[in-house]
Amino acid sequence: MPGHFEPLPGGGAAVALDEVEISIIRSLAVQLLELIGPGPAADAPADPLAELFAEGPSEPPSDPVLKRLFPDAYSDPEQAPASAEEAAERREHSAEFRRYTENDLRAGKRENALAVIRSLDELSAGAGEAAVLKLAPDDSRRWLGALNDLRLAIASRLDIIGEDDADDLYRLPDEDPRKPMVMAYLWLGGLQETLVSTLLP
């Protein structure tokens, strides 16, 4: 079980994590939460309907990680618009789609990251020992979403667009300052892959 998820009888998944691994995942999830930010009605908790009917932003985020997490719905990097009119139409459709969907997407990503933090906070691994994290099927799906978001965030910081970019980073020398982030990217990828396998029928 060390380093990868295994299926639990009756559904769900389990993985053994040591103190350092718990700390790394928790720290990354907290950073992701800070980057995503609070909900639109975070300053008005007395009005539960405020967030439900709040409109989201119409412009894409400026931060490259958030751009990766919340991409434009009507942009196709492999197919340039045929005219200025088509480009303007795409921007208009993207803005409208973002206005009505981004708040929900952000809420879902916040919930996934919070689920990771809460489940890790319930673990207690001693020095040199591993604790076994056991996830119910719903929690497994939340973890899967959060692991995907964490990998996208790291990929954005490392400028990983395709497989060729990733292959170059795998061969970085140990003294390269990006090496720890690359190792985290690879490790989270292994966790994500094995978690996916536990959810398959």
mmCIF file with all atom_site columns, C-alpha atoms in Angstrom:
data_model
loop_
_atom_site.group_PDB
_atom_site.id
_atom_site.type_symbol
_atom_site.label_atom_id
_atom_site.label_alt_id
_atom_site.label_comp_id
_atom_site.label_asym_id
_atom_site.label_entity_id
_atom_site.label_seq_id
_atom_site.pdbx_PDB_ins_code
_atom_site.Cartn_x
_atom_site.Cartn_y
_atom_site.Cartn_z
_atom_site.occupancy
_atom_site.B_iso_or_equiv
_atom_site.pdbx_formal_charge
_atom_site.auth_seq_id
_atom_site.auth_comp_id
_atom_site.auth_asym_id
_atom_site.auth_atom_id
_atom_site.pdbx_PDB_model_num
ATOM 1   C CA . MET A 1 1   ? 0.000   0.000  0.000   1.00 0.00 ? 1   MET A CA 1
ATOM 2   C CA . PRO A 1 2   ? 2.852   2.532  0.513   1.00 0.00 ? 2   PRO A CA 1
ATOM 3   C CA . GLY A 1 3   ? 2.761   5.235  -2.155  1.00 0.00 ? 3   GLY A CA 1
ATOM 4   C CA . HIS A 1 4   ? -0.369  4.092  -3.924  1.00 0.00 ? 4   HIS A CA 1
ATOM 5   C CA . PHE A 1 5   ? -4.075  3.648  -3.341  1.00 0.00 ? 5   PHE A CA 1
ATOM 6   C CA . GLU A 1 6   ? -5.633  0.214  -3.058  1.00 0.00 ? 6   GLU A CA 1
ATOM 7   C CA . PRO A 1 7   ? -9.346  -0.625 -3.218  1.00 0.00 ? 7   PRO A CA 1
ATOM 8   C CA . LEU A 1 8   ? -11.235 -1.341 -0.015  1.00 0.00 ? 8   LEU A CA 1
ATOM 9   C CA . PRO A 1 9   ? -13.752 -4.174 0.226   1.00 0.00 ? 9   PRO A CA 1
ATOM 10  C CA . GLY A 1 10  ? -17.194 -2.763 -0.456  1.00 0.00 ? 10  GLY A CA 1
ATOM 11  C CA . GLY A 1 11  ? -15.850 0.366  -2.173  1.00 0.00 ? 11  GLY A CA 1
ATOM 12  C CA . GLY A 1 12  ? -13.533 3.205  -1.367  1.00 0.00 ? 12  GLY A CA 1
ATOM 13  C CA . ALA A 1 13  ? -9.757  3.296  -1.253  1.00 0.00 ? 13  ALA A CA 1
ATOM 14  C CA . ALA A 1 14  ? -6.870  3.270  1.209   1.00 0.00 ? 14  ALA A CA 1
ATOM 15  C CA . VAL A 1 15  ? -3.304  4.539  1.118   1.00 0.00 ? 15  VAL A CA 1
ATOM 16  C CA . ALA A 1 16  ? -0.490  4.613  3.660   1.00 0.00 ? 16  ALA A CA 1
ATOM 17  C CA . LEU A 1 17  ? 1.019   8.073  4.131   1.00 0.00 ? 17  LEU A CA 1
ATOM 18  C CA . ASP A 1 18  ? 3.899   9.057  6.372   1.00 0.00 ? 18  ASP A CA 1
ATOM 19  C CA . GLU A 1 19  ? 4.194   12.328 8.264   1.00 0.00 ? 19  GLU A CA 1
ATOM 20  C CA . VAL A 1 20  ? 6.098   14.093 5.465   1.00 0.00 ? 20  VAL A CA 1
ATOM 21  C CA . GLU A 1 21  ? 3.653   12.954 2.766   1.00 0.00 ? 21  GLU A CA 1
ATOM 22  C CA . ILE A 1 22  ? 0.686   14.096 4.838   1.00 0.00 ? 22  ILE A CA 1
ATOM 23  C CA . SER A 1 23  ? 2.348   17.476 5.355   1.00 0.00 ? 23  SER A CA 1
ATOM 24  C CA . ILE A 1 24  ? 3.121   17.910 1.636   1.00 0.00 ? 24  ILE A CA 1
ATOM 25  C CA . ILE A 1 25  ? -0.390  17.088 0.421   1.00 0.00 ? 25  ILE A CA 1
ATOM 26  C CA . ARG A 1 26  ? -2.016  19.204 3.123   1.00 0.00 ? 26  ARG A CA 1
ATOM 27  C CA . SER A 1 27  ? 0.246   22.181 2.380   1.00 0.00 ? 27  SER A CA 1
ATOM 28  C CA . LEU A 1 28  ? -0.484  21.954 -1.353  1.00 0.00 ? 28  LEU A CA 1
ATOM 29  C CA . ALA A 1 29  ? -4.240  21.707 -0.717  1.00 0.00 ? 29  ALA A CA 1
ATOM 30  C CA . VAL A 1 30  ? -4.134  24.774 1.566   1.00 0.00 ? 30  VAL A CA 1
ATOM 31  C CA . GLN A 1 31  ? -2.221  26.724 -1.094  1.00 0.00 ? 31  GLN A CA 1
ATOM 32  C CA . LEU A 1 32  ? -4.799  25.670 -3.677  1.00 0.00 ? 32  LEU A CA 1
ATOM 33  C CA . LEU A 1 33  ? -7.612  26.900 -1.409  1.00 0.00 ? 33  LEU A CA 1
ATOM 34  C CA . GLU A 1 34  ? -5.871  30.241 -0.968  1.00 0.00 ? 34  GLU A CA 1
ATOM 35  C CA . LEU A 1 35  ? -5.428  30.567 -4.717  1.00 0.00 ? 35  LEU A CA 1
ATOM 36  C CA . ILE A 1 36  ? -9.062  29.720 -5.521  1.00 0.00 ? 36  ILE A CA 1
ATOM 37  C CA . GLY A 1 37  ? -10.242 32.174 -2.879  1.00 0.00 ? 37  GLY A CA 1
ATOM 38  C CA . PRO A 1 38  ? -13.439 32.395 -0.830  1.00 0.00 ? 38  PRO A CA 1
ATOM 39  C CA . GLY A 1 39  ? -16.914 32.176 -2.277  1.00 0.00 ? 39  GLY A CA 1
ATOM 40  C CA . PRO A 1 40  ? -18.663 35.286 -3.636  1.00 0.00 ? 40  PRO A CA 1
ATOM 41  C CA . ALA A 1 41  ? -20.855 35.584 -0.524  1.00 0.00 ? 41  ALA A CA 1
ATOM 42  C CA . ALA A 1 42  ? -18.122 34.843 2.005   1.00 0.00 ? 42  ALA A CA 1
ATOM 43  C CA . ASP A 1 43  ? -18.550 38.301 3.495   1.00 0.00 ? 43  ASP A CA 1
ATOM 44  C CA . ALA A 1 44  ? -22.332 37.865 3.822   1.00 0.00 ? 44  ALA A CA 1
ATOM 45  C CA . PRO A 1 45  ? -22.948 34.566 5.631   1.00 0.00 ? 45  PRO A CA 1
ATOM 46  C CA . ALA A 1 46  ? -26.301 35.804 6.947   1.00 0.00 ? 46  ALA A CA 1
ATOM 47  C CA . ASP A 1 47  ? -27.766 35.626 3.431   1.00 0.00 ? 47  ASP A CA 1
ATOM 48  C CA . PRO A 1 48  ? -27.660 32.002 2.198   1.00 0.00 ? 48  PRO A CA 1
ATOM 49  C CA . LEU A 1 49  ? -29.222 33.001 -1.141  1.00 0.00 ? 49  LEU A CA 1
ATOM 50  C CA . ALA A 1 50  ? -26.522 35.550 -1.945  1.00 0.00 ? 50  ALA A CA 1
ATOM 51  C CA . GLU A 1 51  ? -24.000 32.988 -3.147  1.00 0.00 ? 51  GLU A CA 1
ATOM 52  C CA . LEU A 1 52  ? -26.645 30.964 -4.995  1.00 0.00 ? 52  LEU A CA 1
ATOM 53  C CA . PHE A 1 53  ? -27.603 33.913 -7.213  1.00 0.00 ? 53  PHE A CA 1
ATOM 54  C CA . ALA A 1 54  ? -24.247 35.692 -7.359  1.00 0.00 ? 54  ALA A CA 1
ATOM 55  C CA . GLU A 1 55  ? -22.855 36.082 -10.859 1.00 0.00 ? 55  GLU A CA 1
ATOM 56  C CA . GLY A 1 56  ? -19.284 35.081 -11.465 1.00 0.00 ? 56  GLY A CA 1
ATOM 57  C CA . PRO A 1 57  ? -16.545 36.939 -13.308 1.00 0.00 ? 57  PRO A CA 1
ATOM 58  C CA . SER A 1 58  ? -16.775 37.373 -17.062 1.00 0.00 ? 58  SER A CA 1
ATOM 59  C CA . GLU A 1 59  ? -13.031 37.782 -17.669 1.00 0.00 ? 59  GLU A CA 1
ATOM 60  C CA . PRO A 1 60  ? -10.524 34.914 -17.420 1.00 0.00 ? 60  PRO A CA 1
ATOM 61  C CA . PRO A 1 61  ? -8.225  35.006 -14.373 1.00 0.00 ? 61  PRO A CA 1
ATOM 62  C CA . SER A 1 62  ? -4.825  36.647 -14.756 1.00 0.00 ? 62  SER A CA 1
ATOM 63  C CA . ASP A 1 63  ? -2.967  34.019 -12.714 1.00 0.00 ? 63  ASP A CA 1
ATOM 64  C CA . PRO A 1 64  ? -1.702  31.231 -15.042 1.00 0.00 ? 64  PRO A CA 1
ATOM 65  C CA . VAL A 1 65  ? -2.676  28.505 -12.552 1.00 0.00 ? 65  VAL A CA 1
ATOM 66  C CA . LEU A 1 66  ? -6.242  29.784 -12.315 1.00 0.00 ? 66  LEU A CA 1
ATOM 67  C CA . LYS A 1 67  ? -6.358  30.068 -16.103 1.00 0.00 ? 67  LYS A CA 1
ATOM 68  C CA . ARG A 1 68  ? -5.480  26.364 -16.219 1.00 0.00 ? 68  ARG A CA 1
ATOM 69  C CA . LEU A 1 69  ? -8.065  25.465 -13.574 1.00 0.00 ? 69  LEU A CA 1
ATOM 70  C CA . PHE A 1 70  ? -10.793 27.644 -15.124 1.00 0.00 ? 70  PHE A CA 1
ATOM 71  C CA . PRO A 1 71  ? -10.119 27.706 -18.880 1.00 0.00 ? 71  PRO A CA 1
ATOM 72  C CA . ASP A 1 72  ? -12.252 29.493 -21.448 1.00 0.00 ? 72  ASP A CA 1
ATOM 73  C CA . ALA A 1 73  ? -15.080 27.263 -22.598 1.00 0.00 ? 73  ALA A CA 1
ATOM 74  C CA . TYR A 1 74  ? -15.132 28.458 -26.208 1.00 0.00 ? 74  TYR A CA 1
ATOM 75  C CA . SER A 1 75  ? -11.409 28.721 -26.959 1.00 0.00 ? 75  SER A CA 1
ATOM 76  C CA . ASP A 1 76  ? -9.566  26.182 -29.049 1.00 0.00 ? 76  ASP A CA 1
ATOM 77  C CA . PRO A 1 77  ? -5.780  26.675 -29.011 1.00 0.00 ? 77  PRO A CA 1
ATOM 78  C CA . GLU A 1 78  ? -5.431  24.384 -32.034 1.00 0.00 ? 78  GLU A CA 1
ATOM 79  C CA . GLN A 1 79  ? -7.942  26.256 -34.192 1.00 0.00 ? 79  GLN A CA 1
ATOM 80  C CA . ALA A 1 80  ? -7.576  30.008 -34.605 1.00 0.00 ? 80  ALA A CA 1
ATOM 81  C CA . PRO A 1 81  ? -10.731 31.989 -35.345 1.00 0.00 ? 81  PRO A CA 1
ATOM 82  C CA . ALA A 1 82  ? -11.312 32.569 -39.046 1.00 0.00 ? 82  ALA A CA 1
ATOM 83  C CA . SER A 1 83  ? -12.156 36.250 -38.603 1.00 0.00 ? 83  SER A CA 1
ATOM 84  C CA . ALA A 1 84  ? -12.214 39.094 -36.100 1.00 0.00 ? 84  ALA A CA 1
ATOM 85  C CA . GLU A 1 85  ? -15.986 38.622 -35.861 1.00 0.00 ? 85  GLU A CA 1
ATOM 86  C CA . GLU A 1 86  ? -15.571 34.952 -34.915 1.00 0.00 ? 86  GLU A CA 1
ATOM 87  C CA . ALA A 1 87  ? -12.929 35.861 -32.325 1.00 0.00 ? 87  ALA A CA 1
ATOM 88  C CA . ALA A 1 88  ? -15.262 38.456 -30.790 1.00 0.00 ? 88  ALA A CA 1
ATOM 89  C CA . GLU A 1 89  ? -18.122 35.961 -30.781 1.00 0.00 ? 89  GLU A CA 1
ATOM 90  C CA . ARG A 1 90  ? -15.966 33.373 -28.996 1.00 0.00 ? 90  ARG A CA 1
ATOM 91  C CA . ARG A 1 91  ? -14.968 35.941 -26.369 1.00 0.00 ? 91  ARG A CA 1
ATOM 92  C CA . GLU A 1 92  ? -18.587 36.890 -25.811 1.00 0.00 ? 92  GLU A CA 1
ATOM 93  C CA . HIS A 1 93  ? -19.724 33.271 -25.434 1.00 0.00 ? 93  HIS A CA 1
ATOM 94  C CA . SER A 1 94  ? -16.785 32.490 -23.107 1.00 0.00 ? 94  SER A CA 1
ATOM 95  C CA . ALA A 1 95  ? -17.558 35.513 -20.926 1.00 0.00 ? 95  ALA A CA 1
ATOM 96  C CA . GLU A 1 96  ? -21.233 34.552 -20.668 1.00 0.00 ? 96  GLU A CA 1
ATOM 97  C CA . PHE A 1 97  ? -20.444 30.921 -19.880 1.00 0.00 ? 97  PHE A CA 1
ATOM 98  C CA . ARG A 1 98  ? -17.859 31.923 -17.267 1.00 0.00 ? 98  ARG A CA 1
ATOM 99  C CA . ARG A 1 99  ? -20.277 34.358 -15.611 1.00 0.00 ? 99  ARG A CA 1
ATOM 100 C CA . TYR A 1 100 ? -22.778 31.590 -14.878 1.00 0.00 ? 100 TYR A CA 1
ATOM 101 C CA . THR A 1 101 ? -20.481 28.622 -14.213 1.00 0.00 ? 101 THR A CA 1
ATOM 102 C CA . GLU A 1 102 ? -17.235 29.737 -12.593 1.00 0.00 ? 102 GLU A CA 1
ATOM 103 C CA . ASN A 1 103 ? -18.677 30.248 -9.111  1.00 0.00 ? 103 ASN A CA 1
ATOM 104 C CA . ASP A 1 104 ? -19.965 26.657 -9.078  1.00 0.00 ? 104 ASP A CA 1
ATOM 105 C CA . LEU A 1 105 ? -16.646 25.345 -10.410 1.00 0.00 ? 105 LEU A CA 1
ATOM 106 C CA . ARG A 1 106 ? -14.741 27.229 -7.744  1.00 0.00 ? 106 ARG A CA 1
ATOM 107 C CA . ALA A 1 107 ? -17.094 25.952 -5.038  1.00 0.00 ? 107 ALA A CA 1
ATOM 108 C CA . GLY A 1 108 ? -16.566 22.364 -6.194  1.00 0.00 ? 108 GLY A CA 1
ATOM 109 C CA . LYS A 1 109 ? -12.787 22.746 -6.200  1.00 0.00 ? 109 LYS A CA 1
ATOM 110 C CA . ARG A 1 110 ? -12.901 24.344 -2.735  1.00 0.00 ? 110 ARG A CA 1
ATOM 111 C CA . GLU A 1 111 ? -14.999 21.452 -1.418  1.00 0.00 ? 111 GLU A CA 1
ATOM 112 C CA . ASN A 1 112 ? -12.569 18.904 -2.857  1.00 0.00 ? 112 ASN A CA 1
ATOM 113 C CA . ALA A 1 113 ? -9.537  20.631 -1.352  1.00 0.00 ? 113 ALA A CA 1
ATOM 114 C CA . LEU A 1 114 ? -11.295 20.983 2.017   1.00 0.00 ? 114 LEU A CA 1
ATOM 115 C CA . ALA A 1 115 ? -12.209 17.272 1.963   1.00 0.00 ? 115 ALA A CA 1
ATOM 116 C CA . VAL A 1 116 ? -8.518  16.436 1.497   1.00 0.00 ? 116 VAL A CA 1
ATOM 117 C CA . ILE A 1 117 ? -7.454  18.717 4.350   1.00 0.00 ? 117 ILE A CA 1
ATOM 118 C CA . ARG A 1 118 ? -10.114 17.388 6.723   1.00 0.00 ? 118 ARG A CA 1
ATOM 119 C CA . SER A 1 119 ? -9.315  13.744 6.042   1.00 0.00 ? 119 SER A CA 1
ATOM 120 C CA . LEU A 1 120 ? -5.588  14.383 6.530   1.00 0.00 ? 120 LEU A CA 1
ATOM 121 C CA . ASP A 1 121 ? -6.255  16.260 9.778   1.00 0.00 ? 121 ASP A CA 1
ATOM 122 C CA . GLU A 1 122 ? -7.893  13.098 11.142  1.00 0.00 ? 122 GLU A CA 1
ATOM 123 C CA . LEU A 1 123 ? -4.715  11.077 10.510  1.00 0.00 ? 123 LEU A CA 1
ATOM 124 C CA . SER A 1 124 ? -1.879  10.773 12.974  1.00 0.00 ? 124 SER A CA 1
ATOM 125 C CA . ALA A 1 125 ? 1.397   9.400  11.669  1.00 0.00 ? 125 ALA A CA 1
ATOM 126 C CA . GLY A 1 126 ? 4.270   9.144  14.084  1.00 0.00 ? 126 GLY A CA 1
ATOM 127 C CA . ALA A 1 127 ? 7.884   9.856  13.240  1.00 0.00 ? 127 ALA A CA 1
ATOM 128 C CA . GLY A 1 128 ? 9.062   7.214  10.798  1.00 0.00 ? 128 GLY A CA 1
ATOM 129 C CA . GLU A 1 129 ? 5.627   5.594  10.713  1.00 0.00 ? 129 GLU A CA 1
ATOM 130 C CA . ALA A 1 130 ? 2.782   5.665  8.235   1.00 0.00 ? 130 ALA A CA 1
ATOM 131 C CA . ALA A 1 131 ? -0.897  6.216  8.878   1.00 0.00 ? 131 ALA A CA 1
ATOM 132 C CA . VAL A 1 132 ? -3.519  4.516  6.723   1.00 0.00 ? 132 VAL A CA 1
ATOM 133 C CA . LEU A 1 133 ? -5.979  6.878  5.095   1.00 0.00 ? 133 LEU A CA 1
ATOM 134 C CA . LYS A 1 134 ? -9.286  5.171  4.305   1.00 0.00 ? 134 LYS A CA 1
ATOM 135 C CA . LEU A 1 135 ? -11.700 6.902  1.950   1.00 0.00 ? 135 LEU A CA 1
ATOM 136 C CA . ALA A 1 136 ? -15.356 6.166  1.250   1.00 0.00 ? 136 ALA A CA 1
ATOM 137 C CA . PRO A 1 137 ? -16.301 6.193  -2.466  1.00 0.00 ? 137 PRO A CA 1
ATOM 138 C CA . ASP A 1 138 ? -17.585 9.811  -2.345  1.00 0.00 ? 138 ASP A CA 1
ATOM 139 C CA . ASP A 1 139 ? -14.415 10.951 -0.584  1.00 0.00 ? 139 ASP A CA 1
ATOM 140 C CA . SER A 1 140 ? -12.342 9.085  -3.166  1.00 0.00 ? 140 SER A CA 1
ATOM 141 C CA . ARG A 1 141 ? -13.972 11.148 -5.918  1.00 0.00 ? 141 ARG A CA 1
ATOM 142 C CA . ARG A 1 142 ? -13.292 14.375 -4.011  1.00 0.00 ? 142 ARG A CA 1
ATOM 143 C CA . TRP A 1 143 ? -9.673  13.352 -3.552  1.00 0.00 ? 143 TRP A CA 1
ATOM 144 C CA . LEU A 1 144 ? -9.428  12.526 -7.247  1.00 0.00 ? 144 LEU A CA 1
ATOM 145 C CA . GLY A 1 145 ? -10.694 15.991 -8.169  1.00 0.00 ? 145 GLY A CA 1
ATOM 146 C CA . ALA A 1 146 ? -8.276  17.654 -5.756  1.00 0.00 ? 146 ALA A CA 1
ATOM 147 C CA . LEU A 1 147 ? -5.289  15.601 -6.948  1.00 0.00 ? 147 LEU A CA 1
ATOM 148 C CA . ASN A 1 148 ? -6.118  16.561 -10.528 1.00 0.00 ? 148 ASN A CA 1
ATOM 149 C CA . ASP A 1 149 ? -6.294  20.254 -9.577  1.00 0.00 ? 149 ASP A CA 1
ATOM 150 C CA . LEU A 1 150 ? -3.000  20.059 -7.673  1.00 0.00 ? 150 LEU A CA 1
ATOM 151 C CA . ARG A 1 151 ? -1.264  18.468 -10.658 1.00 0.00 ? 151 ARG A CA 1
ATOM 152 C CA . LEU A 1 152 ? -2.703  21.092 -13.015 1.00 0.00 ? 152 LEU A CA 1
ATOM 153 C CA . ALA A 1 153 ? -1.474  23.831 -10.681 1.00 0.00 ? 153 ALA A CA 1
ATOM 154 C CA . ILE A 1 154 ? 2.041   22.380 -10.509 1.00 0.00 ? 154 ILE A CA 1
ATOM 155 C CA . ALA A 1 155 ? 2.083   21.754 -14.275 1.00 0.00 ? 155 ALA A CA 1
ATOM 156 C CA . SER A 1 156 ? 1.223   25.397 -14.807 1.00 0.00 ? 156 SER A CA 1
ATOM 157 C CA . ARG A 1 157 ? 4.043   26.579 -12.543 1.00 0.00 ? 157 ARG A CA 1
ATOM 158 C CA . LEU A 1 158 ? 6.470   24.238 -14.360 1.00 0.00 ? 158 LEU A CA 1
ATOM 159 C CA . ASP A 1 159 ? 5.186   25.254 -17.828 1.00 0.00 ? 159 ASP A CA 1
ATOM 160 C CA . ILE A 1 160 ? 4.168   21.690 -18.628 1.00 0.00 ? 160 ILE A CA 1
ATOM 161 C CA . ILE A 1 161 ? 1.849   21.798 -21.630 1.00 0.00 ? 161 ILE A CA 1
ATOM 162 C CA . GLY A 1 162 ? 2.407   18.409 -23.230 1.00 0.00 ? 162 GLY A CA 1
ATOM 163 C CA . GLU A 1 163 ? 4.242   15.139 -22.714 1.00 0.00 ? 163 GLU A CA 1
ATOM 164 C CA . ASP A 1 164 ? 7.456   16.492 -24.262 1.00 0.00 ? 164 ASP A CA 1
ATOM 165 C CA . ASP A 1 165 ? 7.643   19.227 -21.622 1.00 0.00 ? 165 ASP A CA 1
ATOM 166 C CA . ALA A 1 166 ? 7.152   16.652 -18.864 1.00 0.00 ? 166 ALA A CA 1
ATOM 167 C CA . ASP A 1 167 ? 9.837   14.347 -20.310 1.00 0.00 ? 167 ASP A CA 1
ATOM 168 C CA . ASP A 1 168 ? 12.397  17.168 -20.249 1.00 0.00 ? 168 ASP A CA 1
ATOM 169 C CA . LEU A 1 169 ? 11.617  17.942 -16.609 1.00 0.00 ? 169 LEU A CA 1
ATOM 170 C CA . TYR A 1 170 ? 11.992  14.308 -15.561 1.00 0.00 ? 170 TYR A CA 1
ATOM 171 C CA . ARG A 1 171 ? 15.661  14.510 -16.513 1.00 0.00 ? 171 ARG A CA 1
ATOM 172 C CA . LEU A 1 172 ? 16.461  17.613 -14.450 1.00 0.00 ? 172 LEU A CA 1
ATOM 173 C CA . PRO A 1 173 ? 19.597  17.362 -12.283 1.00 0.00 ? 173 PRO A CA 1
ATOM 174 C CA . ASP A 1 174 ? 19.041  17.103 -8.535  1.00 0.00 ? 174 ASP A CA 1
ATOM 175 C CA . GLU A 1 175 ? 20.450  20.594 -7.929  1.00 0.00 ? 175 GLU A CA 1
ATOM 176 C CA . ASP A 1 176 ? 17.829  22.240 -10.170 1.00 0.00 ? 176 ASP A CA 1
ATOM 177 C CA . PRO A 1 177 ? 15.451  24.302 -7.966  1.00 0.00 ? 177 PRO A CA 1
ATOM 178 C CA . ARG A 1 178 ? 12.458  22.899 -9.878  1.00 0.00 ? 178 ARG A CA 1
ATOM 179 C CA . LYS A 1 179 ? 13.323  19.305 -8.978  1.00 0.00 ? 179 LYS A CA 1
ATOM 180 C CA . PRO A 1 180 ? 11.232  19.097 -5.757  1.00 0.00 ? 180 PRO A CA 1
ATOM 181 C CA . MET A 1 181 ? 8.173   20.407 -7.607  1.00 0.00 ? 181 MET A CA 1
ATOM 182 C CA . VAL A 1 182 ? 8.748   17.896 -10.411 1.00 0.00 ? 182 VAL A CA 1
ATOM 183 C CA . MET A 1 183 ? 9.001   15.068 -7.873  1.00 0.00 ? 183 MET A CA 1
ATOM 184 C CA . ALA A 1 184 ? 5.740   16.218 -6.257  1.00 0.00 ? 184 ALA A CA 1
ATOM 185 C CA . TYR A 1 185 ? 4.096   16.308 -9.697  1.00 0.00 ? 185 TYR A CA 1
ATOM 186 C CA . LEU A 1 186 ? 5.196   12.735 -10.422 1.00 0.00 ? 186 LEU A CA 1
ATOM 187 C CA . TRP A 1 187 ? 4.217   11.457 -6.980  1.00 0.00 ? 187 TRP A CA 1
ATOM 188 C CA . LEU A 1 188 ? 0.767   13.035 -7.138  1.00 0.00 ? 188 LEU A CA 1
ATOM 189 C CA . GLY A 1 189 ? 0.374   11.515 -10.601 1.00 0.00 ? 189 GLY A CA 1
ATOM 190 C CA . GLY A 1 190 ? 1.034   8.061  -9.159  1.00 0.00 ? 190 GLY A CA 1
ATOM 191 C CA . LEU A 1 191 ? -1.515  8.645  -6.397  1.00 0.00 ? 191 LEU A CA 1
ATOM 192 C CA . GLN A 1 192 ? -4.047  9.905  -8.936  1.00 0.00 ? 192 GLN A CA 1
ATOM 193 C CA . GLU A 1 193 ? -3.539  6.954  -11.271 1.00 0.00 ? 193 GLU A CA 1
ATOM 194 C CA . THR A 1 194 ? -3.910  4.340  -8.541  1.00 0.00 ? 194 THR A CA 1
ATOM 195 C CA . LEU A 1 195 ? -6.939  6.125  -7.087  1.00 0.00 ? 195 LEU A CA 1
ATOM 196 C CA . VAL A 1 196 ? -8.604  6.070  -10.502 1.00 0.00 ? 196 VAL A CA 1
ATOM 197 C CA . SER A 1 197 ? -8.044  2.303  -10.674 1.00 0.00 ? 197 SER A CA 1
ATOM 198 C CA . THR A 1 198 ? -9.880  1.807  -7.364  1.00 0.00 ? 198 THR A CA 1
ATOM 199 C CA . LEU A 1 199 ? -12.949 3.582  -8.762  1.00 0.00 ? 199 LEU A CA 1
ATOM 200 C CA . LEU A 1 200 ? -13.162 1.489  -11.922 1.00 0.00 ? 200 LEU A CA 1
ATOM 201 C CA . PRO A 1 201 ? -15.796 -1.288 -11.892 1.00 0.00 ? 201 PRO A CA 1
#
